[in-house]
Short mmCIF file of C-alpha atoms in Angstrom, two decimals:
data_model
loop_
_atom_site.label_atom_id
_atom_site.label_comp_id
_atom_site.label_asym_id
_atom_site.label_seq_id
_atom_site.Cartn_x
_atom_site.Cartn_y
_atom_site.Cartn_z
CA MET A 1 0.00 0.00 0.00
CA ARG A 2 1.34 3.42 -0.94
CA SER A 3 1.62 6.19 1.66
CA ILE A 4 -0.36 9.38 1.00
CA TRP A 5 1.83 11.71 3.06
CA THR A 6 5.36 11.74 4.46
CA GLY A 7 6.57 14.05 7.20
CA SER A 8 7.39 14.11 10.90
CA ILE A 9 5.80 14.62 14.31
CA ALA A 10 7.31 17.58 16.19
CA PHE A 11 7.19 16.68 19.88
CA GLY A 12 9.06 19.49 21.64
CA LEU A 13 12.60 19.19 20.26
CA VAL A 14 12.03 15.53 19.42
CA ASN A 15 11.38 14.74 15.76
CA VAL A 16 9.56 11.53 14.80
CA PRO A 17 9.63 10.76 11.03
CA VAL A 18 6.41 9.07 9.88
CA LYS A 19 4.46 7.98 6.81
CA ALA A 20 0.66 8.35 6.67
CA TYR A 21 -1.72 5.75 5.24
CA GLY A 22 -5.49 5.94 4.92
CA ALA A 23 -6.97 4.01 7.86
CA THR A 24 -10.40 3.52 6.30
CA GLU A 25 -11.77 2.65 2.87
CA ASP A 26 -15.10 2.85 1.06
CA HIS A 27 -16.70 -0.51 0.27
CA ASP A 28 -19.41 0.92 -2.01
CA VAL A 29 -19.69 -0.40 -5.57
CA ASN A 30 -18.75 2.38 -8.00
CA LEU A 31 -21.45 2.99 -10.62
CA HIS A 32 -21.16 5.10 -13.79
CA GLN A 33 -23.77 6.95 -15.81
CA VAL A 34 -24.40 5.52 -19.28
CA HIS A 35 -26.74 6.15 -22.20
CA ASP A 36 -29.70 3.79 -21.88
CA ALA A 37 -29.88 3.31 -25.65
CA ASP A 38 -26.38 1.97 -26.30
CA GLY A 39 -24.60 1.81 -22.94
CA GLY A 40 -22.14 4.57 -23.90
CA ARG A 41 -20.41 6.34 -21.02
CA ILE A 42 -21.82 9.76 -20.06
CA ARG A 43 -19.08 12.29 -19.37
CA TYR A 44 -19.20 15.91 -18.28
CA GLN A 45 -17.33 18.68 -20.03
CA ARG A 46 -15.84 21.79 -18.42
CA ARG A 47 -17.04 24.81 -20.41
CA CYS A 48 -16.47 28.50 -19.76
CA GLU A 49 -19.70 30.43 -19.21
CA VAL A 50 -18.15 33.54 -20.82
CA CYS A 51 -16.72 32.22 -24.09
CA GLY A 52 -18.51 28.87 -24.18
CA LYS A 53 -15.28 27.02 -25.03
CA LYS A 54 -14.28 23.67 -23.55
CA VAL A 55 -11.51 24.25 -20.98
CA ASP A 56 -8.62 21.88 -20.29
CA TYR A 57 -7.95 21.03 -16.65
CA ASP A 58 -4.51 22.69 -16.92
CA ASP A 59 -6.18 26.05 -17.67
CA ILE A 60 -8.50 26.06 -14.64
CA ASP A 61 -7.86 28.33 -11.63
CA LYS A 62 -9.76 28.64 -8.35
CA ALA A 63 -11.84 31.66 -7.40
CA TYR A 64 -13.77 33.10 -4.46
CA ASP A 65 -17.13 34.80 -4.94
CA ASP A 66 -18.57 37.06 -2.22
CA GLY A 67 -21.81 37.64 -4.10
CA GLU A 68 -20.74 40.80 -5.90
CA ARG A 69 -17.07 40.33 -6.73
CA THR A 70 -14.90 37.39 -7.71
CA VAL A 71 -11.25 36.98 -6.77
CA VAL A 72 -9.28 34.62 -9.00
CA LEU A 73 -6.53 32.59 -7.28
CA SER A 74 -3.94 31.20 -9.67
CA GLU A 75 -1.91 28.07 -9.06
CA GLU A 76 1.05 30.28 -8.12
CA ASP A 77 -1.13 32.01 -5.50
CA MET A 78 -2.15 28.69 -3.98
CA GLU A 79 1.42 27.39 -3.92
CA SER A 80 2.56 30.50 -2.02
CA LEU A 81 0.44 29.54 1.00
CA PRO A 82 2.60 28.05 3.78
CA ALA A 83 0.19 25.28 4.80
CA GLU A 84 0.66 23.36 1.56
CA LYS A 85 4.44 23.12 2.01
CA SER A 86 4.41 22.05 5.66
CA ARG A 87 5.62 18.50 6.31
CA GLU A 88 5.27 18.58 10.07
CA ILE A 89 2.66 17.34 12.52
CA GLU A 90 3.05 19.80 15.39
CA VAL A 91 1.96 18.66 18.86
CA VAL A 92 0.33 21.69 20.53
CA GLN A 93 -1.38 20.14 23.57
CA PHE A 94 -2.14 16.91 25.45
CA VAL A 95 -5.74 16.49 26.64
CA PRO A 96 -7.75 13.71 28.36
CA ASN A 97 -9.15 11.25 25.82
CA GLU A 98 -12.77 11.88 26.77
CA GLN A 99 -12.56 15.63 26.13
CA ILE A 100 -12.66 15.26 22.34
CA ASP A 101 -16.27 15.10 21.19
CA PRO A 102 -16.80 12.32 18.59
CA ILE A 103 -18.80 14.73 16.40
CA MET A 104 -15.56 16.60 15.72
CA LEU A 105 -13.61 13.57 14.47
CA GLY A 106 -13.02 13.19 10.74
CA ARG A 107 -10.93 10.97 8.46
CA SER A 108 -8.34 8.71 10.08
CA TYR A 109 -4.75 7.90 9.08
CA PHE A 110 -2.29 5.29 10.35
CA LEU A 111 1.21 6.65 10.97
CA GLU A 112 4.13 4.34 10.29
CA PRO A 113 7.65 5.07 11.61
CA ASP A 114 9.85 6.31 8.76
CA SER A 115 13.27 5.95 10.34
CA LYS A 116 16.00 3.34 10.78
CA SER A 117 15.81 4.06 14.53
CA PRO A 118 12.09 4.09 15.49
CA LYS A 119 12.81 4.55 19.21
CA ALA A 120 11.21 8.01 19.33
CA TYR A 121 8.06 6.57 17.70
CA ALA A 122 7.87 3.77 20.29
CA LEU A 123 8.46 6.27 23.09
CA LEU A 124 5.56 8.47 21.97
CA VAL A 125 3.26 5.41 21.71
CA LYS A 126 4.18 4.29 25.23
CA THR A 127 3.79 7.80 26.66
CA LEU A 128 0.29 8.23 25.23
CA GLU A 129 -0.73 4.81 26.56
CA ASN A 130 0.60 5.38 30.09
CA THR A 131 -0.81 8.91 30.45
CA GLU A 132 -4.17 8.07 28.78
CA LEU A 133 -3.93 11.36 26.93
CA THR A 134 -4.57 12.41 23.33
CA ALA A 135 -2.18 14.75 21.53
CA VAL A 136 -3.85 17.68 19.78
CA VAL A 137 -1.83 18.46 16.67
CA LYS A 138 -1.74 20.82 13.69
CA PHE A 139 -0.80 19.59 10.23
CA ALA A 140 -1.32 20.33 6.54
CA LEU A 141 -2.77 17.93 3.99
CA ARG A 142 -4.01 18.56 0.44
CA GLN A 143 -3.58 22.34 0.56
CA LYS A 144 -5.44 22.70 3.87
CA SER A 145 -4.33 23.49 7.40
CA ARG A 146 -5.93 20.94 9.70
CA LEU A 147 -6.43 20.14 13.37
CA GLY A 148 -5.97 16.57 14.50
CA ALA A 149 -6.00 14.09 17.37
CA LEU A 150 -3.01 11.77 17.77
CA ARG A 151 -3.78 8.60 19.71
CA VAL A 152 -2.72 4.95 19.90
CA ARG A 153 -4.56 2.04 18.26
CA GLY A 154 -2.98 -1.39 18.48
CA GLN A 155 0.58 -0.11 19.08
CA VAL A 156 0.26 2.16 16.04
CA LEU A 157 -0.15 5.94 16.08
CA LEU A 158 -3.52 6.96 14.68
CA LEU A 159 -4.06 10.50 13.37
CA GLN A 160 -7.69 11.62 13.19
CA GLY A 161 -8.74 14.90 11.67
CA ILE A 162 -10.67 17.23 14.00
CA LEU A 163 -13.15 19.84 12.82
CA TRP A 164 -12.35 23.43 13.71
CA GLY A 165 -14.59 24.89 16.42
CA ASP A 166 -16.62 27.02 13.98
CA GLU A 167 -17.34 24.00 11.75
CA VAL A 168 -19.71 22.36 14.26
CA ARG A 169 -23.17 23.92 14.10
CA ASP A 170 -25.09 25.02 17.17
CA THR A 171 -28.44 23.36 17.84
CA ASP A 172 -30.35 26.63 18.22
CA PHE A 173 -32.02 26.24 14.82
CA LEU A 174 -33.61 22.91 15.80
CA LYS A 175 -37.16 22.80 17.07
CA THR A 176 -36.88 20.73 20.22
CA PRO A 177 -40.04 19.43 21.89
CA ALA A 178 -41.18 21.03 25.12
CA LYS A 179 -40.24 19.25 28.32
CA LYS A 180 -42.68 16.45 29.12
CA LYS A 181 -43.21 14.77 32.44
CA ILE A 182 -41.85 11.23 32.41
CA SER A 183 -43.37 8.84 34.90
CA ALA A 184 -41.28 6.38 36.88
CA GLN A 185 -43.12 3.44 35.26
CA GLU A 186 -42.39 4.71 31.73
CA LEU A 187 -38.73 5.16 32.55
CA LYS A 188 -38.59 1.66 34.07
CA MET A 189 -40.12 0.07 30.99
CA SER A 190 -37.80 1.99 28.68
CA SER A 191 -34.75 0.89 30.68
CA ALA A 192 -35.94 -2.73 30.54
CA LEU A 193 -36.19 -2.51 26.75
CA VAL A 194 -32.67 -1.08 26.55
CA ASP A 195 -31.34 -3.97 28.65
CA GLN A 196 -32.68 -6.44 26.09
CA PHE A 197 -30.47 -4.86 23.40
CA ARG A 198 -27.41 -4.41 25.61
CA GLY A 199 -24.16 -6.01 24.41
CA ASP A 200 -20.56 -5.47 23.34
CA PHE A 201 -20.05 -3.74 20.02
CA ASP A 202 -18.50 -5.87 17.28
CA PRO A 203 -18.46 -4.13 13.86
CA GLY A 204 -17.92 -7.51 12.16
CA GLU A 205 -21.47 -8.54 13.09
CA TYR A 206 -22.97 -5.88 10.83
CA GLU A 207 -23.22 -5.94 7.04
CA ASP A 208 -24.17 -3.43 4.37
CA ASP A 209 -27.21 -5.23 2.92
CA TYR A 210 -27.61 -2.80 0.02
CA GLN A 211 -24.05 -3.31 -1.27
CA VAL A 212 -24.33 -7.09 -0.87
CA GLU A 213 -27.53 -7.19 -2.93
CA LEU A 214 -26.03 -4.83 -5.51
CA ARG A 215 -23.00 -7.10 -6.00
CA THR A 216 -25.30 -10.13 -6.25
CA LEU A 217 -27.32 -8.39 -8.96
CA ILE A 218 -24.19 -7.48 -10.93
CA GLU A 219 -22.81 -11.03 -10.74
CA ALA A 220 -26.14 -12.47 -11.89
CA LYS A 221 -26.16 -10.18 -14.94
CA LEU A 222 -22.58 -11.17 -15.78
CA LYS A 223 -23.48 -14.87 -15.61
CA GLN A 224 -26.46 -14.30 -17.91
CA GLY A 225 -24.23 -12.58 -20.46
CA ASP A 226 -26.04 -9.29 -19.94
CA SER A 227 -22.91 -7.15 -20.28
CA LEU A 228 -21.04 -4.85 -22.68
CA ASP A 229 -17.41 -4.65 -23.70
CA THR A 230 -15.87 -2.08 -21.34
CA GLU A 231 -13.20 -0.85 -23.76
CA ALA A 232 -15.75 -0.36 -26.51
CA THR A 233 -18.16 1.66 -24.36
CA PHE A 234 -16.08 3.30 -21.61
CA GLY A 235 -12.58 3.50 -23.06
CA ASP A 236 -9.33 2.65 -21.30
CA LYS A 237 -9.15 3.41 -17.61
CA GLU A 238 -5.97 5.10 -16.45
CA ALA A 239 -4.75 4.12 -12.98
CA ALA A 240 -4.83 7.09 -10.63
CA THR A 241 -1.65 7.81 -8.75
CA GLN A 242 -0.78 10.33 -6.09
CA ASP A 243 2.67 11.59 -5.25
CA SER A 244 3.80 11.58 -1.67
CA GLY A 245 6.33 14.13 -0.49
CA SER A 246 9.40 13.48 1.54
CA GLY A 247 10.15 14.87 4.91
CA GLY A 248 11.02 14.08 8.48
CA GLY A 249 14.19 14.79 10.36
CA ASN A 250 16.66 12.52 12.11
CA VAL A 251 16.29 11.64 15.78
CA ILE A 252 19.57 12.81 17.31
CA ASP A 253 20.16 11.91 20.98
CA LEU A 254 16.58 11.30 22.08
CA MET A 255 17.21 11.84 25.82
CA GLU A 256 19.01 15.12 25.19
CA ALA A 257 16.14 16.39 23.02
CA LEU A 258 13.63 15.45 25.72
CA LYS A 259 15.64 17.22 28.45
CA ARG A 260 16.01 20.36 26.38
CA SER A 261 12.27 20.39 25.63
CA VAL A 262 11.39 20.14 29.34
CA ASP A 263 13.99 22.77 30.33
CA GLN A 264 12.76 25.09 27.60
CA LYS A 265 9.17 24.79 28.87
CA ARG A 266 10.26 25.47 32.46
CA THR A 267 12.37 28.48 31.45
CA ARG A 268 9.44 30.03 29.61
CA GLY A 269 7.17 29.51 32.63
CA ALA A 270 9.70 31.01 35.06
CA GLY A 271 10.34 33.98 32.79
CA THR A 272 6.64 34.76 32.58
CA ALA A 273 6.26 34.71 36.39
CA ALA A 274 9.33 36.94 36.89
CA ASP A 275 8.08 39.48 34.39
CA LYS A 276 4.81 39.83 36.31
CA GLN A 277 6.62 40.45 39.63
CA ASP A 278 9.22 42.89 38.30
CA LYS A 279 6.76 45.18 36.52
CA PRO A 280 7.08 48.86 37.71
CA GLY A 281 4.09 50.78 39.02
CA LYS A 282 3.66 52.63 35.78
CA GLU A 283 3.90 50.53 32.71
CA GLN A 284 5.94 51.86 29.85
CA PRO A 285 4.06 52.22 26.60
CA ALA A 286 4.63 49.22 24.42
CA ALA A 287 6.74 49.79 21.38
CA GLU A 288 4.74 49.96 18.21
CA PRO A 289 5.12 46.83 16.19
CA LYS A 290 7.01 47.21 12.98
CA LYS A 291 4.72 47.57 10.07
CA LYS A 292 5.09 44.80 7.63
CA SER A 293 5.95 45.99 4.19
CA PRO A 294 3.63 44.67 1.55
CA ALA A 295 4.94 41.36 0.41
CA THR A 296 6.17 41.45 -3.12
CA LYS A 297 6.05 37.98 -4.39
CA PRO A 298 8.38 37.22 -7.29
CA PRO A 299 6.66 35.77 -10.28
CA ALA A 300 6.33 32.11 -9.57
CA THR A 301 7.01 29.58 -12.21
CA LYS A 302 4.97 26.49 -12.56
CA SER A 303 6.83 23.42 -11.42
CA PRO A 304 7.06 20.78 -14.11
CA ALA A 305 6.53 18.14 -11.42
CA LYS A 306 3.04 19.46 -10.65
CA LYS A 307 1.69 18.94 -14.12
CA THR A 308 3.01 16.22 -16.26
CA ALA A 309 0.30 16.07 -18.87
CA ALA A 310 0.76 18.32 -21.89
CA LYS A 311 -2.11 20.44 -23.07
CA LYS A 312 -4.11 18.83 -25.80
CA PRO A 313 -5.36 20.72 -28.85
CA ALA A 314 -9.08 21.15 -29.15
CA ALA A 315 -10.61 18.03 -30.61
CA LYS A 316 -11.99 18.41 -34.12
CA LYS A 317 -15.58 17.55 -34.84
CA PRO A 318 -15.65 13.85 -35.69
CA ALA A 319 -16.73 12.76 -39.12
CA ALA A 320 -19.97 10.93 -39.63
CA LYS A 321 -18.23 7.56 -39.85
CA LYS A 322 -15.20 6.51 -37.80
CA THR A 323 -13.03 3.48 -37.88
CA ALA A 324 -12.88 1.24 -34.79
CA ALA A 325 -9.30 2.40 -34.05
CA ALA A 326 -10.29 6.08 -34.14
CA LYS A 327 -13.16 5.46 -31.73
CA THR A 328 -10.88 3.66 -29.27
CA ALA A 329 -8.28 6.47 -29.42
CA ALA A 330 -10.90 9.16 -28.78
CA LYS A 331 -12.34 7.31 -25.79
CA THR A 332 -8.85 6.72 -24.42
CA SER A 333 -8.22 10.50 -24.52
CA ARG A 334 -11.48 11.18 -22.68
CA GLY A 335 -10.59 8.58 -20.00
CA GLU A 336 -7.23 10.25 -19.39
CA THR A 337 -8.89 13.68 -19.05
CA ALA A 338 -11.42 12.32 -16.50
CA ALA A 339 -8.66 10.62 -14.51
CA ARG A 340 -6.72 13.89 -14.26
CA LYS A 341 -9.84 15.59 -12.90
CA ARG A 342 -10.35 12.91 -10.22
CA ALA A 343 -6.69 13.06 -9.23
#
């Protein structure tokens, strides 16, 4: 299995190189849209609403619309943001496990040690287990700055995305029923019903009935010969790949890094307390912060590694009759364009 991200966990002055792998997967059967008359694949085209021309994926930028104005963000603009380039999972706090509300948890990733000396990785695993704490971390993935929870699952570090505080809606908009008086007998009967369903959770006992029936239906149609040639109707399917960056520092003298991290934390705490005690009666006006000069960003050049596919000339209108080879080539081109969009 290929890693989707490579970086390191910054734990004080300790650096733990890791590789990230998706911890979950979707078991749904992927279905396509086809023409009911001949089974031909239905594809969507990207067209500009101004000129009406079909636009290649390489010529598409992102934009923000506030209702009246639109700000276009080029690829160079997006690459200038610091979050995209970060290859570090920064530990910012340790909190009790129960303090993280499950509603805030998102996608999960397994972290594998990416070092010839995984002692720092094992130390962090053992520390989280013994303290029964969860590390709150900040990291960047797919051009987004994210919040995460770092915990242990089966002797492996598990990174779970956490929603930002303003991403969880309040319940004020819900119409909750007025408080009703619950009798002791009703509560007793309800509790008795709950006891009948009580048990230990085992996810293996549950099955997605819809997907099972869907697979059964597909297999039955295949056995009956009710199928089409995929290459003739859909075209060649290009395997999607995703590059993973490199990162992570070396663990140099683990005990020394731990001592320096603890000493650094203590020094900061002592300095803060001393500053409060030594303050004169009249505080001096704080120096005005230096004004930041407007950043002048040099013209960025597009990295050849970001886009490997060359732009294709606009396809000419096909003739009324095509040979079988021409049809296959055209569908192959459309498959490659769709794959680049999904990637």
